[in-house]
mmCIF file of C-alpha atoms in Angstrom:
data_model
loop_
_atom_site.group_PDB
_atom_site.id
_atom_site.type_symbol
_atom_site.label_atom_id
_atom_site.label_comp_id
_atom_site.label_asym_id
_atom_site.label_seq_id
_atom_site.Cartn_x
_atom_site.Cartn_y
_atom_site.Cartn_z
ATOM 1 C CA MET B 1 -3.040 -25.455 10.232
ATOM 2 C CA ASN B 2 -4.425 -21.645 10.796
ATOM 3 C CA ILE B 3 -3.175 -18.133 10.302
ATOM 4 C CA GLN B 4 -0.905 -18.460 13.349
ATOM 5 C CA ASP B 5 0.784 -20.797 11.937
ATOM 6 C CA ILE B 6 1.512 -18.542 8.833
ATOM 7 C CA ASN B 7 3.715 -15.921 10.822
ATOM 8 C CA THR B 8 5.497 -18.717 12.122
ATOM 9 C CA ALA B 9 6.796 -20.276 9.041
ATOM 10 C CA ILE B 10 7.676 -16.754 7.736
ATOM 11 C CA GLU B 11 8.777 -15.297 10.802
ATOM 12 C CA PRO B 12 12.436 -16.015 9.651
ATOM 13 C CA GLN B 13 12.056 -14.611 6.318
ATOM 14 C CA LYS B 14 10.341 -11.379 7.319
ATOM 15 C CA LYS B 15 13.222 -11.164 10.440
ATOM 16 C CA ILE B 16 15.819 -11.323 6.448
ATOM 17 C CA LEU B 17 13.974 -7.941 6.021
ATOM 18 C CA LEU B 18 13.894 -6.141 8.303
ATOM 19 C CA GLN B 19 17.587 -6.183 8.396
ATOM 20 C CA HIS B 20 18.574 -6.340 4.780
ATOM 21 C CA THR B 21 21.739 -4.273 4.077
ATOM 22 C CA LEU B 22 20.139 -1.933 1.932
ATOM 23 C CA TYR B 23 18.377 0.120 4.689
ATOM 24 C CA LYS B 24 22.141 1.042 5.879
ATOM 25 C CA LYS B 25 22.742 2.199 2.269
ATOM 26 C CA VAL B 26 19.976 4.911 1.301
ATOM 27 C CA LYS B 27 22.764 8.213 2.556
ATOM 28 C CA THR B 28 22.429 10.165 0.233
ATOM 29 C CA ILE B 29 18.802 12.386 -1.962
ATOM 30 C CA GLU B 30 20.270 10.422 -4.690
ATOM 31 C CA ASP B 31 20.227 6.950 -3.368
ATOM 32 C CA LEU B 32 16.979 7.511 -1.667
ATOM 33 C CA GLN B 33 15.587 8.973 -5.488
ATOM 34 C CA SER B 34 16.790 4.791 -6.853
ATOM 35 C CA PHE B 35 14.848 3.302 -4.127
ATOM 36 C CA LEU B 36 12.312 5.077 -5.200
ATOM 37 C CA GLU B 37 12.657 4.643 -8.370
ATOM 38 C CA ASN B 38 12.795 0.705 -8.264
ATOM 39 C CA HIS B 39 10.418 -0.114 -5.442
ATOM 40 C CA VAL B 40 7.501 2.163 -7.603
ATOM 41 C CA PHE B 41 7.044 -1.191 -9.357
ATOM 42 C CA ALA B 42 6.109 -3.084 -6.385
ATOM 43 C CA VAL B 43 4.035 0.303 -5.638
ATOM 44 C CA TRP B 44 2.432 -0.922 -8.750
ATOM 45 C CA ASP B 45 1.697 -4.489 -8.492
ATOM 46 C CA PHE B 46 0.234 -4.752 -5.690
ATOM 47 C CA MET B 47 -2.598 -2.628 -7.436
ATOM 48 C CA SER B 48 -3.342 -5.883 -8.861
ATOM 49 C CA LEU B 49 -2.705 -8.176 -6.142
ATOM 50 C CA LEU B 50 -5.964 -6.079 -5.094
ATOM 51 C CA LYS B 51 -8.023 -5.589 -8.376
ATOM 52 C CA ALA B 52 -8.151 -9.413 -9.239
ATOM 53 C CA LEU B 53 -9.212 -9.629 -5.326
ATOM 54 C CA GLN B 54 -12.082 -7.677 -6.217
ATOM 55 C CA SER B 55 -12.556 -9.626 -9.302
ATOM 56 C CA LYS B 56 -12.783 -12.892 -7.830
ATOM 57 C CA LEU B 57 -14.420 -11.646 -3.825
ATOM 58 C CA THR B 58 -17.261 -9.078 -5.486
ATOM 59 C CA CYS B 59 -19.221 -8.935 -8.444
ATOM 60 C CA THR B 60 -17.855 -6.751 -11.328
ATOM 61 C CA THR B 61 -19.982 -7.504 -13.798
ATOM 62 C CA THR B 62 -22.941 -7.077 -15.479
ATOM 63 C CA PRO B 63 -26.094 -8.793 -15.172
ATOM 64 C CA TRP B 64 -24.983 -8.793 -11.224
ATOM 65 C CA PHE B 65 -25.513 -11.763 -8.790
ATOM 66 C CA ALA B 66 -24.472 -11.407 -4.901
ATOM 67 C CA THR B 67 -21.055 -13.323 -4.477
ATOM 68 C CA ALA B 68 -20.877 -16.230 -1.494
ATOM 69 C CA ASN B 69 -19.824 -14.283 1.303
ATOM 70 C CA PRO B 70 -21.108 -11.239 1.881
ATOM 71 C CA ASP B 71 -18.501 -10.121 4.988
ATOM 72 C CA THR B 72 -15.604 -11.598 2.830
ATOM 73 C CA ARG B 73 -17.033 -8.974 0.006
ATOM 74 C CA TYR B 74 -16.703 -6.263 2.704
ATOM 75 C CA LEU B 75 -13.643 -6.713 3.255
ATOM 76 C CA ILE B 76 -11.813 -6.182 -0.124
ATOM 77 C CA ASN B 77 -14.525 -3.953 -1.083
ATOM 78 C CA GLU B 78 -13.449 -1.812 1.747
ATOM 79 C CA ILE B 79 -9.588 -2.386 1.305
ATOM 80 C CA VAL B 80 -9.906 -1.407 -2.852
ATOM 81 C CA VAL B 81 -11.423 2.418 -1.560
ATOM 82 C CA ALA B 82 -8.470 3.461 0.439
ATOM 83 C CA GLU B 83 -6.893 1.721 -1.445
ATOM 84 C CA GLU B 84 -7.323 2.826 -5.016
ATOM 85 C CA SER B 85 -9.401 6.909 -3.715
ATOM 86 C CA ASP B 86 -7.181 7.445 -0.561
ATOM 87 C CA LEU B 87 -6.661 11.728 0.605
ATOM 88 C CA THR B 88 -3.175 13.429 -0.254
ATOM 89 C CA LEU B 89 -1.698 16.105 1.973
ATOM 90 C CA ASP B 90 -4.634 18.514 -0.211
ATOM 91 C CA GLY B 91 -7.415 16.497 0.033
ATOM 92 C CA ARG B 92 -7.267 15.318 -3.416
ATOM 93 C CA ARG B 93 -8.270 12.154 -4.216
ATOM 94 C CA GLN B 94 -5.747 9.427 -5.162
ATOM 95 C CA SER B 95 -4.783 5.614 -5.496
ATOM 96 C CA HIS B 96 -1.554 4.668 -2.983
ATOM 97 C CA TYR B 97 0.066 4.699 -6.725
ATOM 98 C CA GLU B 98 -0.452 8.056 -8.120
ATOM 99 C CA MET B 99 0.043 9.479 -4.711
ATOM 100 C CA TYR B 100 3.649 8.198 -4.789
ATOM 101 C CA ILE B 101 4.733 9.079 -8.613
ATOM 102 C CA GLU B 102 3.830 11.973 -7.047
ATOM 103 C CA SER B 103 6.838 11.952 -3.980
ATOM 104 C CA MET B 104 9.094 10.558 -6.475
ATOM 105 C CA GLN B 105 8.871 13.521 -8.648
ATOM 106 C CA ASP B 106 8.721 16.113 -5.494
ATOM 107 C CA CYS B 107 12.041 14.870 -4.292
ATOM 108 C CA GLY B 108 13.341 14.726 -8.003
ATOM 109 C CA ALA B 109 13.516 11.277 -8.524
ATOM 110 C CA SER B 110 12.302 10.351 -12.438
ATOM 111 C CA THR B 111 9.558 8.449 -12.715
ATOM 112 C CA VAL B 112 10.277 7.486 -16.734
ATOM 113 C CA GLU B 113 11.413 4.733 -15.894
ATOM 114 C CA ILE B 114 7.837 3.112 -14.740
ATOM 115 C CA GLU B 115 5.624 4.786 -17.068
ATOM 116 C CA SER B 116 7.717 3.720 -20.040
ATOM 117 C CA PHE B 117 6.685 0.472 -18.635
ATOM 118 C CA LEU B 118 3.638 1.147 -17.992
ATOM 119 C CA ALA B 119 3.027 2.296 -21.482
ATOM 120 C CA GLU B 120 4.674 -0.709 -23.325
ATOM 121 C CA VAL B 121 2.419 -2.860 -20.499
ATOM 122 C CA ASN B 122 -0.830 -0.564 -22.114
ATOM 123 C CA SER B 123 0.484 -1.578 -25.972
ATOM 124 C CA LEU B 124 1.867 -5.223 -25.652
ATOM 125 C CA GLN B 125 -1.218 -6.451 -23.495
ATOM 126 C CA ASN B 126 0.723 -9.317 -22.389
ATOM 127 C CA ILE B 127 2.266 -8.357 -19.313
ATOM 128 C CA PHE B 128 5.085 -11.347 -19.131
ATOM 129 C CA VAL B 129 5.866 -10.110 -22.419
ATOM 130 C CA ALA B 130 6.382 -6.960 -21.169
ATOM 131 C CA ILE B 131 7.897 -8.001 -18.469
ATOM 132 C CA LYS B 132 10.695 -10.125 -20.444
ATOM 133 C CA THR B 133 11.667 -7.705 -22.904
ATOM 134 C CA SER B 134 12.036 -5.000 -20.763
ATOM 135 C CA ASN B 135 15.385 -3.498 -19.311
ATOM 136 C CA LEU B 136 14.633 -4.650 -15.800
ATOM 137 C CA HIS B 137 16.944 -6.144 -12.244
ATOM 138 C CA PRO B 138 16.145 -9.941 -13.467
ATOM 139 C CA LYS B 139 15.336 -9.431 -9.455
ATOM 140 C CA ILE B 140 12.781 -7.024 -10.565
ATOM 141 C CA LYS B 141 11.660 -8.935 -13.102
ATOM 142 C CA ALA B 142 11.038 -11.394 -11.348
ATOM 143 C CA PHE B 143 9.086 -10.562 -7.986
ATOM 144 C CA LEU B 144 6.826 -8.302 -10.759
ATOM 145 C CA GLU B 145 6.444 -12.315 -13.060
ATOM 146 C CA PHE B 146 5.861 -14.009 -9.757
ATOM 147 C CA THR B 147 2.949 -11.435 -8.820
ATOM 148 C CA PHE B 148 1.043 -12.330 -12.097
ATOM 149 C CA SER B 149 1.468 -15.279 -11.894
ATOM 150 C CA VAL B 150 0.186 -15.926 -8.800
ATOM 151 C CA ILE B 151 -3.220 -14.312 -10.712
ATOM 152 C CA GLU B 152 -2.763 -15.957 -13.554
ATOM 153 C CA GLN B 153 -3.502 -18.960 -11.176
ATOM 154 C CA GLY B 154 -6.925 -17.670 -10.219
ATOM 155 C CA LYS B 155 -6.942 -18.757 -6.645
ATOM 156 C CA PRO B 156 -7.866 -16.551 -4.731
ATOM 157 C CA HIS B 157 -6.493 -17.830 -1.503
ATOM 158 C CA GLU B 158 -3.256 -18.059 -2.523
ATOM 159 C CA ILE B 159 -4.199 -14.300 -4.265
ATOM 160 C CA ALA B 160 -4.652 -13.143 -0.988
ATOM 161 C CA ALA B 161 -1.815 -14.249 0.496
ATOM 162 C CA ALA B 162 0.409 -12.950 -1.891
ATOM 163 C CA PHE B 163 -1.400 -10.212 -0.842
ATOM 164 C CA THR B 164 -1.506 -9.948 2.737
ATOM 165 C CA PHE B 165 1.376 -11.682 3.879
ATOM 166 C CA GLY B 166 4.125 -11.043 0.985
ATOM 167 C CA ARG B 167 3.567 -6.873 1.678
ATOM 168 C CA GLU B 168 5.277 -6.620 4.999
ATOM 169 C CA ASP B 169 4.085 -3.592 6.946
ATOM 170 C CA LEU B 170 7.122 -3.164 9.394
ATOM 171 C CA ILE B 171 9.317 -1.615 6.026
ATOM 172 C CA PRO B 172 7.564 0.766 6.034
ATOM 173 C CA LYS B 173 8.115 2.409 9.413
ATOM 174 C CA MET B 174 11.850 1.743 9.742
ATOM 175 C CA PHE B 175 11.374 4.581 5.933
ATOM 176 C CA THR B 176 9.786 6.461 7.515
ATOM 177 C CA GLU B 177 12.976 7.184 9.636
ATOM 178 C CA ILE B 178 15.102 7.591 7.029
ATOM 179 C CA ILE B 179 13.658 10.258 5.054
ATOM 180 C CA LYS B 180 12.051 11.898 8.875
ATOM 181 C CA ASN B 181 15.713 12.108 9.141
ATOM 182 C CA PHE B 182 16.289 13.024 5.646
ATOM 183 C CA GLN B 183 13.629 15.527 6.196
ATOM 184 C CA ILE B 184 15.942 16.808 8.440
ATOM 185 C CA ASN B 185 19.659 16.578 7.473
ATOM 186 C CA PHE B 186 18.817 18.061 3.120
ATOM 187 C CA PRO B 187 15.821 20.718 3.914
ATOM 188 C CA ASP B 188 15.739 21.796 0.546
ATOM 189 C CA THR B 189 13.965 18.702 -0.781
ATOM 190 C CA ASP B 190 11.067 18.105 -0.382
ATOM 191 C CA LEU B 191 9.717 14.703 1.004
ATOM 192 C CA LYS B 192 6.150 16.027 3.057
ATOM 193 C CA LYS B 193 3.863 14.123 0.894
ATOM 194 C CA LEU B 194 6.616 10.295 0.498
ATOM 195 C CA ILE B 195 6.709 10.913 4.278
ATOM 196 C CA HIS B 196 3.308 11.416 4.253
ATOM 197 C CA TYR B 197 2.604 7.927 2.111
ATOM 198 C CA PHE B 198 4.284 5.936 3.732
ATOM 199 C CA GLU B 199 3.329 6.957 7.886
ATOM 200 C CA ARG B 200 -1.026 6.254 5.717
ATOM 201 C CA HIS B 201 0.324 2.912 4.089
ATOM 202 C CA ILE B 202 0.952 2.160 8.289
ATOM 203 C CA GLU B 203 -1.467 3.890 9.571
ATOM 204 C CA ILE B 204 -4.322 1.703 7.433
ATOM 205 C CA ASP B 205 -2.358 -1.050 6.795
ATOM 206 C CA ALA B 206 -1.590 -2.212 11.002
ATOM 207 C CA ASP B 207 -5.489 -0.338 11.731
ATOM 208 C CA GLU B 208 -7.346 -1.735 8.984
ATOM 209 C CA HIS B 209 -6.454 -3.655 6.814
ATOM 210 C CA GLY B 210 -4.169 -6.043 8.118
ATOM 211 C CA PRO B 211 -6.809 -7.034 10.326
ATOM 212 C CA MET B 212 -8.566 -7.689 7.715
ATOM 213 C CA ALA B 213 -6.630 -9.659 5.321
ATOM 214 C CA MET B 214 -5.640 -12.009 7.931
ATOM 215 C CA LYS B 215 -9.675 -12.066 8.579
ATOM 216 C CA MET B 216 -10.026 -12.511 4.786
ATOM 217 C CA ILE B 217 -7.330 -15.629 4.594
ATOM 218 C CA THR B 218 -9.221 -17.078 6.908
ATOM 219 C CA GLU B 219 -12.615 -17.199 5.788
ATOM 220 C CA LEU B 220 -11.456 -18.485 1.757
ATOM 221 C CA CYS B 221 -9.198 -21.361 3.851
ATOM 222 C CA GLY B 222 -11.643 -22.781 6.347
ATOM 223 C CA ASP B 223 -10.758 -26.188 6.901
ATOM 224 C CA ASP B 224 -9.979 -26.978 3.379
ATOM 225 C CA ALA B 225 -5.579 -28.142 5.258
ATOM 226 C CA GLN B 226 -4.912 -28.070 1.018
ATOM 227 C CA LYS B 227 -5.973 -24.057 0.731
ATOM 228 C CA TRP B 228 -3.903 -22.948 4.400
ATOM 229 C CA THR B 229 -0.693 -24.623 2.496
ATOM 230 C CA GLU B 230 -1.187 -23.263 -0.452
ATOM 231 C CA VAL B 231 -1.302 -20.158 1.586
ATOM 232 C CA LYS B 232 2.253 -20.789 3.474
ATOM 233 C CA GLU B 233 3.816 -21.688 0.369
ATOM 234 C CA VAL B 234 2.464 -18.692 -1.344
ATOM 235 C CA SER B 235 3.506 -16.759 1.419
ATOM 236 C CA LEU B 236 7.413 -18.159 1.595
ATOM 237 C CA THR B 237 7.775 -17.868 -2.167
ATOM 238 C CA ALA B 238 6.271 -13.588 -2.483
ATOM 239 C CA LEU B 239 8.535 -13.011 1.193
ATOM 240 C CA ASP B 240 11.696 -14.150 -0.878
ATOM 241 C CA LYS B 241 10.584 -12.217 -3.896
ATOM 242 C CA ARG B 242 10.392 -9.119 -1.528
ATOM 243 C CA ILE B 243 14.011 -10.255 -0.078
ATOM 244 C CA GLY B 244 15.581 -10.684 -4.365
ATOM 245 C CA LEU B 245 14.018 -7.062 -4.555
ATOM 246 C CA TRP B 246 15.271 -5.150 -1.883
ATOM 247 C CA ASP B 247 18.889 -7.331 -3.109
ATOM 248 C CA ALA B 248 18.124 -6.301 -6.663
ATOM 249 C CA ILE B 249 18.188 -2.638 -5.021
ATOM 250 C CA GLU B 250 20.488 -2.399 -3.586
ATOM 251 C CA GLU B 251 22.627 -3.347 -6.327
ATOM 252 C CA ILE B 252 21.583 -0.498 -8.224
ATOM 253 C CA ILE B 253 22.269 1.448 -4.620
ATOM 254 C CA GLU B 254 26.555 0.502 -5.059
ATOM 255 C CA MET B 255 26.621 0.507 -9.139
ATOM 256 C CA LYS B 256 25.775 4.042 -9.029
ATOM 257 C CA VAL B 257 27.657 4.792 -5.833
ATOM 258 C CA GLU B 258 31.093 3.510 -7.670
ATOM 259 C CA MET B 259 29.986 4.926 -10.846
ATOM 260 C CA ALA B 260 30.007 8.011 -9.754
#
């Protein structure tokens, strides 16, 4: 088994994601705000996958020792630099999560729920309890629980699978076009930072991080058939959970429209 086999196996789920009816439901600024207020949880937990990989594939403790694979070490450190300290539109350094939060604030989306959730995570010091006791949509809870279960299992190739195949770089392209249309139709709403976030995400995923992540998985699995099988299983589940996240956001938007 190899990367091409994984891509073939996950193609049906990718098609479901790319053809999801959620995209057509984002019609107003209020719809966009609802999308951002819930999608931000995926932006945040992605950073935990990233740091879990860095912890597994590089030495982050003292005394320092060189880890086994310098190429894999380089790949994950390169990704961390951009994801955790990228350049904003005005030249500041921020993580992609922080960029997303600022984008939300600029277009009037609330950050209260994500900030309250993170405060609870910090207070409880147990991510699974925080997820379970939150008021999040059940499918958003399932999405987060899967991410942190993979991290807790501690297998680098499985974490890399969730990181690489569970985060589809074609989806931001679709939202970039939607948001650009919003900027034309709603000129009083500031979406510059949001467009920059998505465009930056596309640029580094397609040109840099995507190929790096694929190489990382190949290095981690090598000729181990069991690892390749586990990568496929995690990738399929990760995409199923992403579809569930999209279902949840669509349900939230529809409910708000009905209540309006």
